[in-house]
Amino acid sequence: MEICERIEISEQQSSLSDLRSEEPPHRLRVVETNPQTDPRWESFVASHPDGSVYHHPAWLAVLEREYKQQGVYLACEDRNGKFLAILPMLYTRGLPFGLGGPLSGRRLTSLPRTPLAGPLSVDLSASIPLMRAAIQKIANDPGICLQIKMQDRSLDGIADGLTALPWRLSYQLRLPAPSTGPFRIKDSHDRNSIKLAINKATRLGVRVRAAETEGDLRAWYSLYLDTMRRNMVPARPYRFFVAMWEL
């Protein structure tokens, strides 16, 4: 299991107490579902305090287009069909020749090329059967591992072999409260540098607008590829951005 810092997405979400079920653990069951056709999935994500864009059906649909496969979507429900936990996952082939170590090999992951995903759960009693079902998915394939990107160590010890490993840090920048005046950068050096760059762009006729056609998207993608190559970062395929464009 991999861990990264939490990324806060939403400010107005309900508490977990509104989502909990009174069902005893032995009456819970884990099912596979489809977030695109099961309205309970999006509703659960929207109401969960840790729900993020990376759990949303739209993001999952984009990943399926990018990886050209159907995802694996587990949900723990009570006997009334109420969702108590969800876990989106996709298979990934990883890097060839063992590059990057075990965390870069073949795996069932939540989720690939995504900073944070993992299970959303109302409490531990729902997390345990959910994670056991996920582990069972890879039990018969010794060449694949299960990778869960979490913001904490809450899954430690709930299943044999499930171990937390450090992954990467995420950073959170709190923007200033809305004000009636213009936005102002405090550091004078940064402010002057940005002002010079903006003035230069204005003289060169540079302007910013929203893309309107797929031709605009292709032009943007060319710049994106140049930037990723310059920074030596693997680029996402064009179909990933087309999928977002078409949603």
PDB file of N, CA and C in Angstrom, residues 133-230:
ATOM      1  N   ALA A 133     -11.569  -8.465  -0.372  1.00  0.00           N
ATOM      2  CA  ALA A 133     -12.033  -8.778  -1.729  1.00  0.00           C
ATOM      3  C   ALA A 133     -11.028  -8.303  -2.768  1.00  0.00           C
ATOM      4  N   ALA A 134     -10.407  -7.131  -2.526  1.00  0.00           N
ATOM      5  CA  ALA A 134      -9.391  -6.623  -3.449  1.00  0.00           C
ATOM      6  C   ALA A 134      -8.177  -7.540  -3.473  1.00  0.00           C
ATOM      7  N   ILE A 135      -7.752  -8.012  -2.294  1.00  0.00           N
ATOM      8  CA  ILE A 135      -6.611  -8.928  -2.219  1.00  0.00           C
ATOM      9  C   ILE A 135      -6.926 -10.237  -2.925  1.00  0.00           C
ATOM     10  N   GLN A 136      -8.145 -10.705  -2.804  1.00  0.00           N
ATOM     11  CA  GLN A 136      -8.550 -11.941  -3.458  1.00  0.00           C
ATOM     12  C   GLN A 136      -8.459 -11.823  -4.977  1.00  0.00           C
ATOM     13  N   LYS A 137      -8.621 -10.615  -5.487  1.00  0.00           N
ATOM     14  CA  LYS A 137      -8.553 -10.384  -6.931  1.00  0.00           C
ATOM     15  C   LYS A 137      -7.181 -10.753  -7.501  1.00  0.00           C
ATOM     16  N   ILE A 138      -6.131 -10.601  -6.692  1.00  0.00           N
ATOM     17  CA  ILE A 138      -4.777 -10.874  -7.188  1.00  0.00           C
ATOM     18  C   ILE A 138      -4.181 -12.132  -6.575  1.00  0.00           C
ATOM     19  N   ALA A 139      -4.974 -12.848  -5.767  1.00  0.00           N
ATOM     20  CA  ALA A 139      -4.442 -13.984  -5.007  1.00  0.00           C
ATOM     21  C   ALA A 139      -3.876 -15.077  -5.900  1.00  0.00           C
ATOM     22  N   ASN A 140      -4.435 -15.260  -7.077  1.00  0.00           N
ATOM     23  CA  ASN A 140      -4.009 -16.350  -7.954  1.00  0.00           C
ATOM     24  C   ASN A 140      -2.981 -15.928  -8.994  1.00  0.00           C
ATOM     25  N   ASP A 141      -2.446 -14.735  -8.861  1.00  0.00           N
ATOM     26  CA  ASP A 141      -1.446 -14.245  -9.804  1.00  0.00           C
ATOM     27  C   ASP A 141      -0.246 -13.732  -9.011  1.00  0.00           C
ATOM     28  N   PRO A 142       0.775 -14.576  -8.817  1.00  0.00           N
ATOM     29  CA  PRO A 142       1.915 -14.168  -7.983  1.00  0.00           C
ATOM     30  C   PRO A 142       2.758 -13.063  -8.594  1.00  0.00           C
ATOM     31  N   GLY A 143       2.567 -12.765  -9.861  1.00  0.00           N
ATOM     32  CA  GLY A 143       3.378 -11.743 -10.505  1.00  0.00           C
ATOM     33  C   GLY A 143       2.808 -10.345 -10.429  1.00  0.00           C
ATOM     34  N   ILE A 144       1.732 -10.177  -9.683  1.00  0.00           N
ATOM     35  CA  ILE A 144       1.071  -8.871  -9.629  1.00  0.00           C
ATOM     36  C   ILE A 144       0.888  -8.461  -8.177  1.00  0.00           C
ATOM     37  N   CYS A 145       0.948  -7.160  -7.910  1.00  0.00           N
ATOM     38  CA  CYS A 145       0.744  -6.677  -6.551  1.00  0.00           C
ATOM     39  C   CYS A 145      -0.442  -5.729  -6.512  1.00  0.00           C
ATOM     40  N   LEU A 146      -0.928  -5.501  -5.312  1.00  0.00           N
ATOM     41  CA  LEU A 146      -2.033  -4.574  -5.086  1.00  0.00           C
ATOM     42  C   LEU A 146      -1.454  -3.273  -4.562  1.00  0.00           C
ATOM     43  N   GLN A 147      -1.801  -2.166  -5.207  1.00  0.00           N
ATOM     44  CA  GLN A 147      -1.283  -0.850  -4.833  1.00  0.00           C
ATOM     45  C   GLN A 147      -2.455   0.068  -4.505  1.00  0.00           C
ATOM     46  N   ILE A 148      -2.484   0.548  -3.256  1.00  0.00           N
ATOM     47  CA  ILE A 148      -3.558   1.425  -2.802  1.00  0.00           C
ATOM     48  C   ILE A 148      -2.935   2.744  -2.354  1.00  0.00           C
ATOM     49  N   LYS A 149      -3.307   3.837  -2.990  1.00  0.00           N
ATOM     50  CA  LYS A 149      -2.756   5.147  -2.655  1.00  0.00           C
ATOM     51  C   LYS A 149      -3.658   5.835  -1.630  1.00  0.00           C
ATOM     52  N   MET A 150      -3.160   5.916  -0.415  1.00  0.00           N
ATOM     53  CA  MET A 150      -3.945   6.437   0.702  1.00  0.00           C
ATOM     54  C   MET A 150      -3.319   7.684   1.284  1.00  0.00           C
ATOM     55  N   GLN A 151      -4.117   8.437   2.066  1.00  0.00           N
ATOM     56  CA  GLN A 151      -3.604   9.615   2.744  1.00  0.00           C
ATOM     57  C   GLN A 151      -3.154   9.315   4.171  1.00  0.00           C
ATOM     58  N   ASP A 152      -3.340   8.077   4.635  1.00  0.00           N
ATOM     59  CA  ASP A 152      -2.953   7.740   6.002  1.00  0.00           C
ATOM     60  C   ASP A 152      -2.674   6.239   6.096  1.00  0.00           C
ATOM     61  N   ARG A 153      -2.472   5.769   7.301  1.00  0.00           N
ATOM     62  CA  ARG A 153      -2.164   4.357   7.541  1.00  0.00           C
ATOM     63  C   ARG A 153      -3.368   3.602   8.102  1.00  0.00           C
ATOM     64  N   SER A 154      -4.555   4.015   7.794  1.00  0.00           N
ATOM     65  CA  SER A 154      -5.748   3.428   8.405  1.00  0.00           C
ATOM     66  C   SER A 154      -5.980   1.976   8.001  1.00  0.00           C
ATOM     67  N   LEU A 155      -5.331   1.505   6.935  1.00  0.00           N
ATOM     68  CA  LEU A 155      -5.515   0.121   6.498  1.00  0.00           C
ATOM     69  C   LEU A 155      -4.469  -0.823   7.070  1.00  0.00           C
ATOM     70  N   ASP A 156      -3.520  -0.299   7.815  1.00  0.00           N
ATOM     71  CA  ASP A 156      -2.475  -1.149   8.386  1.00  0.00           C
ATOM     72  C   ASP A 156      -3.078  -2.263   9.236  1.00  0.00           C
ATOM     73  N   GLY A 157      -2.671  -3.502   8.949  1.00  0.00           N
ATOM     74  CA  GLY A 157      -3.042  -4.622   9.799  1.00  0.00           C
ATOM     75  C   GLY A 157      -4.417  -5.207   9.574  1.00  0.00           C
ATOM     76  N   ILE A 158      -5.212  -4.673   8.642  1.00  0.00           N
ATOM     77  CA  ILE A 158      -6.562  -5.210   8.480  1.00  0.00           C
ATOM     78  C   ILE A 158      -6.581  -6.464   7.601  1.00  0.00           C
ATOM     79  N   ALA A 159      -5.449  -6.753   6.949  1.00  0.00           N
ATOM     80  CA  ALA A 159      -5.346  -7.967   6.143  1.00  0.00           C
ATOM     81  C   ALA A 159      -3.890  -8.396   6.092  1.00  0.00           C
ATOM     82  N   ASP A 160      -3.656  -9.706   6.041  1.00  0.00           N
ATOM     83  CA  ASP A 160      -2.293 -10.224   5.992  1.00  0.00           C
ATOM     84  C   ASP A 160      -1.579  -9.727   4.741  1.00  0.00           C
ATOM     85  N   GLY A 161      -0.350  -9.267   4.921  1.00  0.00           N
ATOM     86  CA  GLY A 161       0.467  -8.843   3.792  1.00  0.00           C
ATOM     87  C   GLY A 161       0.226  -7.423   3.338  1.00  0.00           C
ATOM     88  N   LEU A 162      -0.708  -6.719   3.939  1.00  0.00           N
ATOM     89  CA  LEU A 162      -1.001  -5.341   3.559  1.00  0.00           C
ATOM     90  C   LEU A 162      -0.118  -4.411   4.382  1.00  0.00           C
ATOM     91  N   THR A 163       0.867  -3.796   3.721  1.00  0.00           N
ATOM     92  CA  THR A 163       1.882  -3.009   4.417  1.00  0.00           C
ATOM     93  C   THR A 163       1.975  -1.614   3.828  1.00  0.00           C
ATOM     94  N   ALA A 164       2.060  -0.608   4.674  1.00  0.00           N
ATOM     95  CA  ALA A 164       2.175   0.771   4.223  1.00  0.00           C
ATOM     96  C   ALA A 164       3.623   1.087   3.858  1.00  0.00           C
ATOM     97  N   LEU A 165       3.824   1.689   2.693  1.00  0.00           N
ATOM     98  CA  LEU A 165       5.135   2.129   2.242  1.00  0.00           C
ATOM     99  C   LEU A 165       5.042   3.591   1.837  1.00  0.00           C
ATOM    100  N   PRO A 166       6.078   4.400   2.106  1.00  0.00           N
ATOM    101  CA  PRO A 166       6.033   5.812   1.692  1.00  0.00           C
ATOM    102  C   PRO A 166       6.050   5.928   0.182  1.00  0.00           C
ATOM    103  N   TRP A 167       5.332   6.898  -0.343  1.00  0.00           N
ATOM    104  CA  TRP A 167       5.229   7.091  -1.783  1.00  0.00           C
ATOM    105  C   TRP A 167       5.773   8.465  -2.145  1.00  0.00           C
ATOM    106  N   ARG A 168       4.953   9.462  -2.104  1.00  0.00           N
ATOM    107  CA  ARG A 168       5.407  10.816  -2.404  1.00  0.00           C
ATOM    108  C   ARG A 168       4.558  11.818  -1.634  1.00  0.00           C
ATOM    109  N   LEU A 169       5.089  13.013  -1.472  1.00  0.00           N
ATOM    110  CA  LEU A 169       4.367  14.061  -0.765  1.00  0.00           C
ATOM    111  C   LEU A 169       3.543  14.885  -1.746  1.00  0.00           C
ATOM    112  N   SER A 170       2.417  15.363  -1.274  1.00  0.00           N
ATOM    113  CA  SER A 170       1.626  16.344  -2.011  1.00  0.00           C
ATOM    114  C   SER A 170       1.596  17.615  -1.176  1.00  0.00           C
ATOM    115  N   TYR A 171       1.485  18.735  -1.842  1.00  0.00           N
ATOM    116  CA  TYR A 171       1.528  20.017  -1.146  1.00  0.00           C
ATOM    117  C   TYR A 171       0.205  20.752  -1.323  1.00  0.00           C
ATOM    118  N   GLN A 172      -0.184  21.413  -0.293  1.00  0.00           N
ATOM    119  CA  GLN A 172      -1.454  22.135  -0.296  1.00  0.00           C
ATOM    120  C   GLN A 172      -1.189  23.616  -0.089  1.00  0.00           C
ATOM    121  N   LEU A 173      -1.717  24.448  -0.983  1.00  0.00           N
ATOM    122  CA  LEU A 173      -1.572  25.896  -0.879  1.00  0.00           C
ATOM    123  C   LEU A 173      -2.940  26.504  -0.581  1.00  0.00           C
ATOM    124  N   ARG A 174      -3.043  27.131   0.566  1.00  0.00           N
ATOM    125  CA  ARG A 174      -4.302  27.771   0.929  1.00  0.00           C
ATOM    126  C   ARG A 174      -4.331  29.168   0.311  1.00  0.00           C
ATOM    127  N   LEU A 175      -5.281  29.404  -0.550  1.00  0.00           N
ATOM    128  CA  LEU A 175      -5.410  30.701  -1.190  1.00  0.00           C
ATOM    129  C   LEU A 175      -6.014  31.706  -0.217  1.00  0.00           C
ATOM    130  N   PRO A 176      -5.697  32.980  -0.368  1.00  0.00           N
ATOM    131  CA  PRO A 176      -6.254  33.986   0.548  1.00  0.00           C
ATOM    132  C   PRO A 176      -7.766  34.087   0.387  1.00  0.00           C
ATOM    133  N   ALA A 177      -8.393  34.558   1.446  1.00  0.00           N
ATOM    134  CA  ALA A 177      -9.841  34.730   1.395  1.00  0.00           C
ATOM    135  C   ALA A 177     -10.212  35.742   0.315  1.00  0.00           C
ATOM    136  N   PRO A 178     -11.392  35.595  -0.296  1.00  0.00           N
ATOM    137  CA  PRO A 178     -11.809  36.546  -1.342  1.00  0.00           C
ATOM    138  C   PRO A 178     -11.814  37.975  -0.821  1.00  0.00           C
ATOM    139  N   SER A 179     -11.367  38.877  -1.665  1.00  0.00           N
ATOM    140  CA  SER A 179     -11.351  40.287  -1.283  1.00  0.00           C
ATOM    141  C   SER A 179     -11.906  41.121  -2.431  1.00  0.00           C
ATOM    142  N   THR A 180     -12.222  42.349  -2.122  1.00  0.00           N
ATOM    143  CA  THR A 180     -12.774  43.231  -3.157  1.00  0.00           C
ATOM    144  C   THR A 180     -11.687  43.799  -4.059  1.00  0.00           C
ATOM    145  N   GLY A 181     -10.447  43.814  -3.576  1.00  0.00           N
ATOM    146  CA  GLY A 181      -9.343  44.361  -4.361  1.00  0.00           C
ATOM    147  C   GLY A 181      -8.704  43.311  -5.251  1.00  0.00           C
ATOM    148  N   PRO A 182      -7.739  43.722  -6.082  1.00  0.00           N
ATOM    149  CA  PRO A 182      -7.062  42.783  -6.978  1.00  0.00           C
ATOM    150  C   PRO A 182      -6.146  41.847  -6.211  1.00  0.00           C
ATOM    151  N   PHE A 183      -5.910  40.670  -6.775  1.00  0.00           N
ATOM    152  CA  PHE A 183      -4.989  39.711  -6.168  1.00  0.00           C
ATOM    153  C   PHE A 183      -3.573  40.281  -6.203  1.00  0.00           C
ATOM    154  N   ARG A 184      -2.837  40.177  -5.100  1.00  0.00           N
ATOM    155  CA  ARG A 184      -1.500  40.758  -5.021  1.00  0.00           C
ATOM    156  C   ARG A 184      -0.513  39.729  -4.482  1.00  0.00           C
ATOM    157  N   ILE A 185       0.600  39.550  -5.187  1.00  0.00           N
ATOM    158  CA  ILE A 185       1.663  38.647  -4.755  1.00  0.00           C
ATOM    159  C   ILE A 185       2.540  39.387  -3.756  1.00  0.00           C
ATOM    160  N   LYS A 186       2.747  38.793  -2.596  1.00  0.00           N
ATOM    161  CA  LYS A 186       3.438  39.484  -1.510  1.00  0.00           C
ATOM    162  C   LYS A 186       4.905  39.724  -1.813  1.00  0.00           C
ATOM    163  N   ASP A 187       5.600  38.712  -2.340  1.00  0.00           N
ATOM    164  CA  ASP A 187       7.031  38.848  -2.579  1.00  0.00           C
ATOM    165  C   ASP A 187       7.282  39.804  -3.733  1.00  0.00           C
ATOM    166  N   SER A 188       8.020  40.879  -3.473  1.00  0.00           N
ATOM    167  CA  SER A 188       8.226  41.906  -4.494  1.00  0.00           C
ATOM    168  C   SER A 188       9.041  41.389  -5.681  1.00  0.00           C
ATOM    169  N   HIS A 189      10.033  40.527  -5.419  1.00  0.00           N
ATOM    170  CA  HIS A 189      10.846  39.980  -6.513  1.00  0.00           C
ATOM    171  C   HIS A 189       9.993  39.125  -7.443  1.00  0.00           C
ATOM    172  N   ASP A 190       9.187  38.235  -6.851  1.00  0.00           N
ATOM    173  CA  ASP A 190       8.293  37.401  -7.667  1.00  0.00           C
ATOM    174  C   ASP A 190       7.292  38.267  -8.419  1.00  0.00           C
ATOM    175  N   ARG A 191       6.780  39.281  -7.737  1.00  0.00           N
ATOM    176  CA  ARG A 191       5.792  40.157  -8.364  1.00  0.00           C
ATOM    177  C   ARG A 191       6.379  40.867  -9.578  1.00  0.00           C
ATOM    178  N   ASN A 192       7.603  41.371  -9.458  1.00  0.00           N
ATOM    179  CA  ASN A 192       8.237  42.070 -10.581  1.00  0.00           C
ATOM    180  C   ASN A 192       8.565  41.122 -11.725  1.00  0.00           C
ATOM    181  N   SER A 193       9.013  39.903 -11.396  1.00  0.00           N
ATOM    182  CA  SER A 193       9.326  38.928 -12.439  1.00  0.00           C
ATOM    183  C   SER A 193       8.087  38.555 -13.238  1.00  0.00           C
ATOM    184  N   ILE A 194       6.993  38.336 -12.537  1.00  0.00           N
ATOM    185  CA  ILE A 194       5.742  37.980 -13.213  1.00  0.00           C
ATOM    186  C   ILE A 194       5.240  39.149 -14.060  1.00  0.00           C
ATOM    187  N   LYS A 195       5.367  40.345 -13.533  1.00  0.00           N
ATOM    188  CA  LYS A 195       4.918  41.526 -14.267  1.00  0.00           C
ATOM    189  C   LYS A 195       5.721  41.702 -15.558  1.00  0.00           C
ATOM    190  N   LEU A 196       7.051  41.483 -15.505  1.00  0.00           N
ATOM    191  CA  LEU A 196       7.877  41.588 -16.699  1.00  0.00           C
ATOM    192  C   LEU A 196       7.474  40.545 -17.741  1.00  0.00           C
ATOM    193  N   ALA A 197       7.216  39.320 -17.273  1.00  0.00           N
ATOM    194  CA  ALA A 197       6.820  38.252 -18.193  1.00  0.00           C
ATOM    195  C   ALA A 197       5.481  38.559 -18.851  1.00  0.00           C
ATOM    196  N   ILE A 198       4.532  39.100 -18.085  1.00  0.00           N
ATOM    197  CA  ILE A 198       3.217  39.439 -18.637  1.00  0.00           C
ATOM    198  C   ILE A 198       3.343  40.571 -19.658  1.00  0.00           C
ATOM    199  N   ASN A 199       4.137  41.569 -19.334  1.00  0.00           N
ATOM    200  CA  ASN A 199       4.320  42.682 -20.274  1.00  0.00           C
ATOM    201  C   ASN A 199       4.972  42.219 -21.568  1.00  0.00           C
ATOM    202  N   LYS A 200       5.945  41.311 -21.461  1.00  0.00           N
ATOM    203  CA  LYS A 200       6.601  40.779 -22.663  1.00  0.00           C
ATOM    204  C   LYS A 200       5.599  39.999 -23.513  1.00  0.00           C
ATOM    205  N   ALA A 201       4.786  39.168 -22.865  1.00  0.00           N
ATOM    206  CA  ALA A 201       3.782  38.399 -23.600  1.00  0.00           C
ATOM    207  C   ALA A 201       2.777  39.323 -24.278  1.00  0.00           C
ATOM    208  N   THR A 202       2.407  40.406 -23.617  1.00  0.00           N
ATOM    209  CA  THR A 202       1.465  41.366 -24.199  1.00  0.00           C
ATOM    210  C   THR A 202       2.053  42.019 -25.448  1.00  0.00           C
ATOM    211  N   ARG A 203       3.332  42.397 -25.380  1.00  0.00           N
ATOM    212  CA  ARG A 203       3.975  43.008 -26.542  1.00  0.00           C
ATOM    213  C   ARG A 203       4.057  42.039 -27.720  1.00  0.00           C
ATOM    214  N   LEU A 204       4.200  40.743 -27.418  1.00  0.00           N
ATOM    215  CA  LEU A 204       4.303  39.734 -28.472  1.00  0.00           C
ATOM    216  C   LEU A 204       2.938  39.285 -28.999  1.00  0.00           C
ATOM    217  N   GLY A 205       1.872  39.834 -28.416  1.00  0.00           N
ATOM    218  CA  GLY A 205       0.533  39.492 -28.884  1.00  0.00           C
ATOM    219  C   GLY A 205      -0.023  38.204 -28.329  1.00  0.00           C
ATOM    220  N   VAL A 206       0.567  37.706 -27.251  1.00  0.00           N
ATOM    221  CA  VAL A 206       0.075  36.477 -26.636  1.00  0.00           C
ATOM    222  C   VAL A 206      -1.239  36.764 -25.912  1.00  0.00           C
ATOM    223  N   ARG A 207      -2.202  35.887 -26.098  1.00  0.00           N
ATOM    224  CA  ARG A 207      -3.469  36.016 -25.378  1.00  0.00           C
ATOM    225  C   ARG A 207      -3.929  34.649 -24.914  1.00  0.00           C
ATOM    226  N   VAL A 208      -4.741  34.625 -23.906  1.00  0.00           N
ATOM    227  CA  VAL A 208      -5.239  33.379 -23.309  1.00  0.00           C
ATOM    228  C   VAL A 208      -6.721  33.251 -23.590  1.00  0.00           C
ATOM    229  N   ARG A 209      -7.123  32.093 -24.069  1.00  0.00           N
ATOM    230  CA  ARG A 209      -8.540  31.821 -24.303  1.00  0.00           C
ATOM    231  C   ARG A 209      -8.800  30.338 -24.076  1.00  0.00           C
ATOM    232  N   ALA A 210     -10.040  30.010 -23.868  1.00  0.00           N
ATOM    233  CA  ALA A 210     -10.424  28.604 -23.711  1.00  0.00           C
ATOM    234  C   ALA A 210     -10.419  27.920 -25.074  1.00  0.00           C
ATOM    235  N   ALA A 211      -9.993  26.663 -25.101  1.00  0.00           N
ATOM    236  CA  ALA A 211     -10.026  25.898 -26.342  1.00  0.00           C
ATOM    237  C   ALA A 211     -11.467  25.724 -26.802  1.00  0.00           C
ATOM    238  N   GLU A 212     -11.664  25.791 -28.103  1.00  0.00           N
ATOM    239  CA  GLU A 212     -13.014  25.714 -28.659  1.00  0.00           C
ATOM    240  C   GLU A 212     -13.214  24.507 -29.565  1.00  0.00           C
ATOM    241  N   THR A 213     -12.146  23.986 -30.145  1.00  0.00           N
ATOM    242  CA  THR A 213     -12.255  22.863 -31.076  1.00  0.00           C
ATOM    243  C   THR A 213     -11.185  21.828 -30.735  1.00  0.00           C
ATOM    244  N   GLU A 214     -11.336  20.632 -31.310  1.00  0.00           N
ATOM    245  CA  GLU A 214     -10.314  19.619 -31.084  1.00  0.00           C
ATOM    246  C   GLU A 214      -9.003  20.028 -31.740  1.00  0.00           C
ATOM    247  N   GLY A 215      -9.065  20.868 -32.756  1.00  0.00           N
ATOM    248  CA  GLY A 215      -7.844  21.411 -33.334  1.00  0.00           C
ATOM    249  C   GLY A 215      -7.057  22.207 -32.303  1.00  0.00           C
ATOM    250  N   ASP A 216      -7.764  22.962 -31.468  1.00  0.00           N
ATOM    251  CA  ASP A 216      -7.101  23.675 -30.372  1.00  0.00           C
ATOM    252  C   ASP A 216      -6.451  22.688 -29.406  1.00  0.00           C
ATOM    253  N   LEU A 217      -7.163  21.587 -29.141  1.00  0.00           N
ATOM    254  CA  LEU A 217      -6.631  20.571 -28.233  1.00  0.00           C
ATOM    255  C   LEU A 217      -5.350  19.962 -28.793  1.00  0.00           C
ATOM    256  N   ARG A 218      -5.318  19.694 -30.094  1.00  0.00           N
ATOM    257  CA  ARG A 218      -4.117  19.133 -30.722  1.00  0.00           C
ATOM    258  C   ARG A 218      -2.948  20.110 -30.628  1.00  0.00           C
ATOM    259  N   ALA A 219      -3.218  21.377 -30.845  1.00  0.00           N
ATOM    260  CA  ALA A 219      -2.160  22.381 -30.745  1.00  0.00           C
ATOM    261  C   ALA A 219      -1.629  22.459 -29.319  1.00  0.00           C
ATOM    262  N   TRP A 220      -2.537  22.418 -28.344  1.00  0.00           N
ATOM    263  CA  TRP A 220      -2.126  22.416 -26.943  1.00  0.00           C
ATOM    264  C   TRP A 220      -1.310  21.174 -26.621  1.00  0.00           C
ATOM    265  N   TYR A 221      -1.713  20.016 -27.152  1.00  0.00           N
ATOM    266  CA  TYR A 221      -1.031  18.763 -26.849  1.00  0.00           C
ATOM    267  C   TYR A 221       0.410  18.781 -27.357  1.00  0.00           C
ATOM    268  N   SER A 222       0.637  19.439 -28.488  1.00  0.00           N
ATOM    269  CA  SER A 222       1.995  19.556 -29.006  1.00  0.00           C
ATOM    270  C   SER A 222       2.889  20.316 -28.026  1.00  0.00           C
ATOM    271  N   LEU A 223       2.370  21.399 -27.456  1.00  0.00           N
ATOM    272  CA  LEU A 223       3.124  22.152 -26.447  1.00  0.00           C
ATOM    273  C   LEU A 223       3.327  21.317 -25.179  1.00  0.00           C
ATOM    274  N   TYR A 224       2.301  20.566 -24.828  1.00  0.00           N
ATOM    275  CA  TYR A 224       2.383  19.693 -23.657  1.00  0.00           C
ATOM    276  C   TYR A 224       3.496  18.661 -23.821  1.00  0.00           C
ATOM    277  N   LEU A 225       3.592  18.039 -25.011  1.00  0.00           N
ATOM    278  CA  LEU A 225       4.636  17.044 -25.255  1.00  0.00           C
ATOM    279  C   LEU A 225       6.022  17.668 -25.133  1.00  0.00           C
ATOM    280  N   ASP A 226       6.193  18.865 -25.705  1.00  0.00           N
ATOM    281  CA  ASP A 226       7.485  19.539 -25.615  1.00  0.00           C
ATOM    282  C   ASP A 226       7.879  19.789 -24.157  1.00  0.00           C
ATOM    283  N   THR A 227       6.904  20.203 -23.361  1.00  0.00           N
ATOM    284  CA  THR A 227       7.174  20.491 -21.949  1.00  0.00           C
ATOM    285  C   THR A 227       7.540  19.226 -21.185  1.00  0.00           C
ATOM    286  N   MET A 228       6.808  18.131 -21.408  1.00  0.00           N
ATOM    287  CA  MET A 228       7.066  16.882 -20.699  1.00  0.00           C
ATOM    288  C   MET A 228       8.424  16.299 -21.086  1.00  0.00           C
ATOM    289  N   ARG A 229       8.776  16.407 -22.369  1.00  0.00           N
ATOM    290  CA  ARG A 229      10.098  15.923 -22.799  1.00  0.00           C
ATOM    291  C   ARG A 229      11.213  16.741 -22.171  1.00  0.00           C
ATOM    292  N   ARG A 230      11.012  18.044 -22.102  1.00  0.00           N
ATOM    293  CA  ARG A 230      12.030  18.909 -21.525  1.00  0.00           C
ATOM    294  C   ARG A 230      12.253  18.588 -20.047  1.00  0.00           C
TER     295      ARG A 230
END
